[in-house]
mmCIF file of C-alpha atoms in Angstrom:
data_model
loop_
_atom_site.group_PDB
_atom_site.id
_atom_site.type_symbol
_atom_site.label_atom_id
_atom_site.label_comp_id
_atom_site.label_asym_id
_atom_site.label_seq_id
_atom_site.Cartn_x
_atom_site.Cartn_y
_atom_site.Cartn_z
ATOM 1 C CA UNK V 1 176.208 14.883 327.471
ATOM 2 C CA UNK V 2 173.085 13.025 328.897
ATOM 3 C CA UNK V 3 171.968 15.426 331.644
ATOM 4 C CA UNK V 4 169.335 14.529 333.942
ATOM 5 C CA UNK V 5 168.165 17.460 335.125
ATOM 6 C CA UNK V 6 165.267 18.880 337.324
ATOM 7 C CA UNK V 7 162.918 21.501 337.787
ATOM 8 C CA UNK V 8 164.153 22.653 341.123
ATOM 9 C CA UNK V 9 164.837 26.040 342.749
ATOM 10 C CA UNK V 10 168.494 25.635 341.370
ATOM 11 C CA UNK V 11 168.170 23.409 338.294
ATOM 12 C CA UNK V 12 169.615 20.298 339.670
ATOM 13 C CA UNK V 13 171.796 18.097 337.525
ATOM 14 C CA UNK V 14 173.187 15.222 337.153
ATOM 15 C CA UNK V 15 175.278 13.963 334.695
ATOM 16 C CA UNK V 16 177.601 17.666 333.969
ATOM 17 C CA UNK V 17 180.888 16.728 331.761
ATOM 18 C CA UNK V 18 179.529 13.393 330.700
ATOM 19 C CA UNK V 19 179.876 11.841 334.105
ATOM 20 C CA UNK V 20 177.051 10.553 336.073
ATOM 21 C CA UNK V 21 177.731 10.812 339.268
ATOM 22 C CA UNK V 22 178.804 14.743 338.912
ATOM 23 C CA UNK V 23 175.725 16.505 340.292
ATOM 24 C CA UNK V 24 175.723 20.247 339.706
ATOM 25 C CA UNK V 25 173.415 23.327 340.059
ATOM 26 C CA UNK V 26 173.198 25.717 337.427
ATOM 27 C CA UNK V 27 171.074 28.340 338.484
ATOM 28 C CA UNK V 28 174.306 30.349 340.518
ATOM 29 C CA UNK V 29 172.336 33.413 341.068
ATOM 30 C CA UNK V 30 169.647 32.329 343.010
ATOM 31 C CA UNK V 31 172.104 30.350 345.407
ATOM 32 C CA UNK V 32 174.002 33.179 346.354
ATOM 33 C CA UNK V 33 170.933 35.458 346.668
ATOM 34 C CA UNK V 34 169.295 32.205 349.277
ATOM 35 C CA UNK V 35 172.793 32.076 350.848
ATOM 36 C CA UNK V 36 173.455 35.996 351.243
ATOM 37 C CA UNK V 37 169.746 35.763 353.478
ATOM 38 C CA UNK V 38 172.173 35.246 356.644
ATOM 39 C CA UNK V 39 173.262 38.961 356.008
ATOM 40 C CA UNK V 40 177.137 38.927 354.380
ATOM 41 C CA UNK V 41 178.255 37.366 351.563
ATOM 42 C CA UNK V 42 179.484 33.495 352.211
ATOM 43 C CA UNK V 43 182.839 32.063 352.100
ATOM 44 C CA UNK V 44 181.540 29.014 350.149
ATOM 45 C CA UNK V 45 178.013 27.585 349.618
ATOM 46 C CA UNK V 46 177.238 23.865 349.653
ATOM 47 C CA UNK V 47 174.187 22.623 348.076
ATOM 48 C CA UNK V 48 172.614 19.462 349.717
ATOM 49 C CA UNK V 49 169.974 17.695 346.848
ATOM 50 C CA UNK V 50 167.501 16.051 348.030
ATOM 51 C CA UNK V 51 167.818 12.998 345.540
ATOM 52 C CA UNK V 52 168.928 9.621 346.804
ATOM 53 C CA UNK V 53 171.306 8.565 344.085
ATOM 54 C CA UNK V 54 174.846 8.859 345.140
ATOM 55 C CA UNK V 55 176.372 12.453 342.953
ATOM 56 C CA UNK V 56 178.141 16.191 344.039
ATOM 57 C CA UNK V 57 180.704 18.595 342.590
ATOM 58 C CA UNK V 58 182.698 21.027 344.044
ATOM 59 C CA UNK V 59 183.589 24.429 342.584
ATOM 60 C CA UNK V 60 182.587 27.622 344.053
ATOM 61 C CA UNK V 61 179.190 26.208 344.665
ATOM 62 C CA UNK V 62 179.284 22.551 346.194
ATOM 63 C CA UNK V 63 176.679 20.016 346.205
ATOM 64 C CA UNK V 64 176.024 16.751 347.285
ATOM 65 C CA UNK V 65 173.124 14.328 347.871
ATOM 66 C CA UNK V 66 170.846 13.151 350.289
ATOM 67 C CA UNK V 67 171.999 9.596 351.268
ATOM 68 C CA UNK V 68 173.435 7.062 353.853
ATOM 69 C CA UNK V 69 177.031 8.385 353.174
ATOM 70 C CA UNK V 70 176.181 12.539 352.412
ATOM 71 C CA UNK V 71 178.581 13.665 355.537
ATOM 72 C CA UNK V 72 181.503 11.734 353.329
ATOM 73 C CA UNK V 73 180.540 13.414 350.495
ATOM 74 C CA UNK V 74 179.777 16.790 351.783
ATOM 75 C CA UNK V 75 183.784 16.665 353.378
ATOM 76 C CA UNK V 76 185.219 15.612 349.951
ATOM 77 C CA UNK V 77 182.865 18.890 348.133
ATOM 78 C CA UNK V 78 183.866 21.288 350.972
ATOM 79 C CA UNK V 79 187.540 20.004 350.552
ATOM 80 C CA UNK V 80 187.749 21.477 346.978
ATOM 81 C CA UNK V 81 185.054 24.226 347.349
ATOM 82 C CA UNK V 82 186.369 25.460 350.462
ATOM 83 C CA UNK V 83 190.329 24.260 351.209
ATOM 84 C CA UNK V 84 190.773 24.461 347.146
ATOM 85 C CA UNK V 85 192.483 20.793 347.054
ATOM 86 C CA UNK V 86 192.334 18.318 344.471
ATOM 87 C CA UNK V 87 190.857 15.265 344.036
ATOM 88 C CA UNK V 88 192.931 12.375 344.788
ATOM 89 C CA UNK V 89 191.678 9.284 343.003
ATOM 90 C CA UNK V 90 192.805 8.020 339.518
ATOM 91 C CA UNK V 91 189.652 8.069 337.367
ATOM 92 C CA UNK V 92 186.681 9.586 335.647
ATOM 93 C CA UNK V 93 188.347 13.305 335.278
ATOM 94 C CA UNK V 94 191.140 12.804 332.360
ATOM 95 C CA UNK V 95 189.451 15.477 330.260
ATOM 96 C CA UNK V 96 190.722 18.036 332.739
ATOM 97 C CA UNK V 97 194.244 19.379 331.839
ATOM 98 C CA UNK V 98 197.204 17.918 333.832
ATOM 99 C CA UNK V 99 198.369 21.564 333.942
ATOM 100 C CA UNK V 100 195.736 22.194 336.173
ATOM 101 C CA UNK V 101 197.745 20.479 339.186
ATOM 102 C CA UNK V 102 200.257 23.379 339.798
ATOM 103 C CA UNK V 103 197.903 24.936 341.117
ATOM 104 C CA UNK V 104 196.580 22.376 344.073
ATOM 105 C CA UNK V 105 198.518 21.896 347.025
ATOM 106 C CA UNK V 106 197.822 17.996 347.533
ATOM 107 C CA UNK V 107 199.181 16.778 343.747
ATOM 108 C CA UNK V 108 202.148 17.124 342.156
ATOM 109 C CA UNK V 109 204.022 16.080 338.961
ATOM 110 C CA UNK V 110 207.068 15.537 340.811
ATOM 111 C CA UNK V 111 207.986 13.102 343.152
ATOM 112 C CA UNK V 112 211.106 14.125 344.578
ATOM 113 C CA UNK V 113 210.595 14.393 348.111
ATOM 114 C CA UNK V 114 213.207 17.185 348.420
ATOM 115 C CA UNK V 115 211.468 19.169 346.004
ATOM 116 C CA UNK V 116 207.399 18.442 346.484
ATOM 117 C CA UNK V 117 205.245 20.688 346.851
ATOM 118 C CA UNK V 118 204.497 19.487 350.853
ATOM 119 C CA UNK V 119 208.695 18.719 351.530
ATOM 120 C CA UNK V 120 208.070 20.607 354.227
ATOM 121 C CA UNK V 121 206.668 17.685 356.193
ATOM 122 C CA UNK V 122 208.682 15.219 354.916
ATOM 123 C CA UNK V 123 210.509 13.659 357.736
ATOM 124 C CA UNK V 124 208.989 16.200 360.933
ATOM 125 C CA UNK V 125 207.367 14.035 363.508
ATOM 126 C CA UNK V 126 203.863 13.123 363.583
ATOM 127 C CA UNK V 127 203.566 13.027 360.035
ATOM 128 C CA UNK V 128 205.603 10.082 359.193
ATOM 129 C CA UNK V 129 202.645 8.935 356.614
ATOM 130 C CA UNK V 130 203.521 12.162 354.778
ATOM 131 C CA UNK V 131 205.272 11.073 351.513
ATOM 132 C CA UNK V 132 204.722 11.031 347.388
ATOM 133 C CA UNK V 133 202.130 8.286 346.557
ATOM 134 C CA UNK V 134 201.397 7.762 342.745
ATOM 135 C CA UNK V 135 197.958 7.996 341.434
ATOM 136 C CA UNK V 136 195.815 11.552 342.012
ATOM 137 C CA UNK V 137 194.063 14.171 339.687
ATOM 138 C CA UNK V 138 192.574 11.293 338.166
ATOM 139 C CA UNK V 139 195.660 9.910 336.753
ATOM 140 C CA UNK V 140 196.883 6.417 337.937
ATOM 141 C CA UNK V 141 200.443 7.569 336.947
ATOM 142 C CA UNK V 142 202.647 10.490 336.457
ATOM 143 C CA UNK V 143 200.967 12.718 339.243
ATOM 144 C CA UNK V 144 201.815 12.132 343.312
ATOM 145 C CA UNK V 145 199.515 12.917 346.508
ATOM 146 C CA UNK V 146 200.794 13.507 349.610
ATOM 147 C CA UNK V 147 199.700 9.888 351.874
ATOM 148 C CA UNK V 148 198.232 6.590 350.921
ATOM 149 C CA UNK V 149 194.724 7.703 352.381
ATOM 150 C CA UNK V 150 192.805 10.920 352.187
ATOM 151 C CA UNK V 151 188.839 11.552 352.034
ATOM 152 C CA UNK V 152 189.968 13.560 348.771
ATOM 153 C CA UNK V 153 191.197 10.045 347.492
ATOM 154 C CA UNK V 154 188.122 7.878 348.461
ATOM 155 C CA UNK V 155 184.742 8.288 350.732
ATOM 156 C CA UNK V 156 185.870 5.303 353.438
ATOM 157 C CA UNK V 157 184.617 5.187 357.214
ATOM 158 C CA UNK V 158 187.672 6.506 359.636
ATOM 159 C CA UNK V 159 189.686 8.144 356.608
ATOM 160 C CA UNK V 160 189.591 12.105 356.972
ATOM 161 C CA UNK V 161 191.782 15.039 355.538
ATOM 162 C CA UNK V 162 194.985 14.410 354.808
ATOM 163 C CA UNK V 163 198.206 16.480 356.558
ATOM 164 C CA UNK V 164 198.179 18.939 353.417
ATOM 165 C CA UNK V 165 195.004 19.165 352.411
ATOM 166 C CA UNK V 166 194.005 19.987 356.319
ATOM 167 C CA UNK V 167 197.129 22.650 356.291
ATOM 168 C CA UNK V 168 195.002 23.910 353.299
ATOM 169 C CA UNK V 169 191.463 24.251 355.110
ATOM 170 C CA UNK V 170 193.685 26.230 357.847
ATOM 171 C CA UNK V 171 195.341 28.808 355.577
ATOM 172 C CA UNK V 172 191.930 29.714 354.220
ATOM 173 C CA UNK V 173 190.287 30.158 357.647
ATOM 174 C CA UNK V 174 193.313 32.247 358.622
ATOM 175 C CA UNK V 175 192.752 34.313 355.497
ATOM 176 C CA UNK V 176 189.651 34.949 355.710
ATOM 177 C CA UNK V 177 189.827 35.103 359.835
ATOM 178 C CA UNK V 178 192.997 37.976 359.715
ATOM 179 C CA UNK V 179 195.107 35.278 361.412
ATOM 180 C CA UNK V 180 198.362 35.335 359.987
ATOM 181 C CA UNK V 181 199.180 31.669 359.012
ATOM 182 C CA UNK V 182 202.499 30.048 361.273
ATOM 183 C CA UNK V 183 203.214 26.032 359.615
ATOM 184 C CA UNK V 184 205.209 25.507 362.961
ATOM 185 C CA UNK V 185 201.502 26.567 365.148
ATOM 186 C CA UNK V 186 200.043 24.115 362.552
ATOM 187 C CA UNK V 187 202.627 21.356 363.448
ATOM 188 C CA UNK V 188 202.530 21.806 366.672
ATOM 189 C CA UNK V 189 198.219 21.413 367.154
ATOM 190 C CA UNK V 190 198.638 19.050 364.823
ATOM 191 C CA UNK V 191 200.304 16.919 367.385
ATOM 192 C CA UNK V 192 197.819 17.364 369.967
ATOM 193 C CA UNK V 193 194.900 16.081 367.924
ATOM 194 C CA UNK V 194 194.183 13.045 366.487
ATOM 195 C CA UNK V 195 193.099 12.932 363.288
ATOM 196 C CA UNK V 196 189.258 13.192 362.617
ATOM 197 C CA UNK V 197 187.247 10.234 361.737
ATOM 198 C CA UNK V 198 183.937 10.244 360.674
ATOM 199 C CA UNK V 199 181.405 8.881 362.229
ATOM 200 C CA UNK V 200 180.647 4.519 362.417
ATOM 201 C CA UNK V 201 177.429 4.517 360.551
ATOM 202 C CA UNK V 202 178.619 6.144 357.660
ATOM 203 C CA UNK V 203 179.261 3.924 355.283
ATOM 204 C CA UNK V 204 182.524 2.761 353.235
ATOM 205 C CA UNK V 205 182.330 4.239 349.304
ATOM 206 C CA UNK V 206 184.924 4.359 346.908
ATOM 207 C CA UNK V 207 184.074 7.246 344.963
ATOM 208 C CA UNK V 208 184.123 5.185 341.846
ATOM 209 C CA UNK V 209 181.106 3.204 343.155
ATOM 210 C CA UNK V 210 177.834 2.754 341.522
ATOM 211 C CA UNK V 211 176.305 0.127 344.229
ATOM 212 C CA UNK V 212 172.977 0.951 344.916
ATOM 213 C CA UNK V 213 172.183 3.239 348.332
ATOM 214 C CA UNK V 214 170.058 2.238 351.078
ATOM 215 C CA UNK V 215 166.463 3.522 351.212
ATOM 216 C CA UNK V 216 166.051 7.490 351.789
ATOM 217 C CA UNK V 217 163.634 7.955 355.100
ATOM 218 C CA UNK V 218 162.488 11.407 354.920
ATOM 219 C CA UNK V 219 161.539 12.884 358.072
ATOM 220 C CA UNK V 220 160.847 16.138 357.722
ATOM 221 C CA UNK V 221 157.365 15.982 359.429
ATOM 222 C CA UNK V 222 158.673 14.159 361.914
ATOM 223 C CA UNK V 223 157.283 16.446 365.161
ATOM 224 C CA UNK V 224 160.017 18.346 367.426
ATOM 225 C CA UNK V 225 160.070 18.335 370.953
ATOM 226 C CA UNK V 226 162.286 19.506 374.149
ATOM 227 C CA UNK V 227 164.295 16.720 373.967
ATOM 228 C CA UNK V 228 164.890 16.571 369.889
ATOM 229 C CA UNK V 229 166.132 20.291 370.478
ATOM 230 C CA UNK V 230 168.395 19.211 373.665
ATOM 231 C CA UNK V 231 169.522 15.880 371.266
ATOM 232 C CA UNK V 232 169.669 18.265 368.114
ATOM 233 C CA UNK V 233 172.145 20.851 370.882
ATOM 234 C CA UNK V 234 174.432 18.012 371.724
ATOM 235 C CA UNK V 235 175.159 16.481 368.196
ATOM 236 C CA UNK V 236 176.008 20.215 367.018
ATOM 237 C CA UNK V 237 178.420 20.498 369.934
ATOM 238 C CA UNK V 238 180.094 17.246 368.606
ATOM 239 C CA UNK V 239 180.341 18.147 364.764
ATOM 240 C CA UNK V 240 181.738 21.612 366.034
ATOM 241 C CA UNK V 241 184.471 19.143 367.963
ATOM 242 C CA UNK V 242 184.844 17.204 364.935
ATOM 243 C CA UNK V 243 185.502 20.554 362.941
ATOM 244 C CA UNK V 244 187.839 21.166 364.915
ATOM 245 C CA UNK V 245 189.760 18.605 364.549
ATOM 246 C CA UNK V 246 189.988 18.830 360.872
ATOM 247 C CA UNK V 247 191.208 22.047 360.931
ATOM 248 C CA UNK V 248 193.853 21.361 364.082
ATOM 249 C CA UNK V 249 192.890 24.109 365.700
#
């Protein structure tokens, strides 16, 4: 393949497997040794590039780049580098085995809503946009995902997690948290939340999209005062809100 790579701290790339848009890291080492600097291993490790063409990967290290839309992207990485769910849309990936679906929660090869993998929440209430949906694992036909919408599907303002792939973020934060994992708790504070959305400005993207970003400002010299820090306090209060509210906790 055609890799466009860089002389970086982790060997950015873009371009892995032939696709452009599939941005990848490839020195693994050295981002586990920056990332293992807070003290204890990490869970997962996401990578942001600081490049304003639209790319990421997930994987057990996740990236994603710098641009208008990087909070949509950096959900869809963490969705598969962290909650281990598919991707949803219908293109760009058929080189990867269709076998490899059994093993994510969000797609299946069968579309009998009896059988599913996510039956479970086939019919409960509150999740009455949970059904089988052709098109996922980059297959327009032959695979299912669970509902018509999910940020694993596309990158679109005021489309978030799905009901399964969220159900998947929780059992891994119960795993590694020692919580033992209840789906009727999960149904239940499910109920009491809406759904997240992210936030206005970010822009709509189909993942399949090639349009040209808006203009990077960096503003890393920018100077810091009193009340950045109070500003920078309040909007990590709300993405810790918005967290929760993916995760229905």
């Amino acid at each position: 393949p055609n890799y466009d790579s860089r002389n970086t701290a982790l060997n950015s790339t873009y371009g892995a497997s032939g696709i452009r848009r599939l941005l990848v890291i490839q020195n693994y080492t050295k981002a586990y040794q920056y990332a293992e600097r807070i003290g204890r291993r990490p869970h997962s490790i996401l990578i942001s590039i600081n490049d304003k063409r639209h790319g990421g990967s997930g994987g057990s290290v996740g990236t994603a780049s710098r641009t208008s839309f990087s909070t949509l992207t950096m959900l869809h990485e963490m969705g598969h580098t962290f909650g281990g769910v598919a991707d949803e849309y219908t293109y760009g990936g058929s080189h990867y085995p269709l076998s490899g679906a059994r093993y994510r929660p969000n797609v299946d090869t069968n579309s009998n809503l009896q059988t599913i993998k996510w039956a479970r929440f086939i019919g409960k209430p509150g999740f009455e946009k949970v059904g089988a949906f052709e098109g996922g694992y980059y297959r327009p036909r032959g695979v299912w995902r669970p509902e018509k919408n999910c940020i694993m599907k596309s990158l679109t303002r005021g489309i978030g997690f799905c009901a399964v792939c969220q159900e998947a973020i929780v059992k891994k934060i119960c795993n590694y948290c020692n919580i033992r994992y209840s789906f009727s708790d999960f149904l239940r504070k499910k109920n009491k939340k809406e759904q997240f959305k992210p936030d206005k400005k970010d822009q709509n993207l189909n993942y399949k999209s090639d349009k040209k970003e808006e203009k990077h400002t960096d503003t890393s010299n920018d100077k810091t005062d009193e009340k950045t820090i109070e500003e920078n306090r309040n909007k990590t209060i709300e993405r810790k809100k918005s967290a929760d509210e993916i995760w229905g906790s």
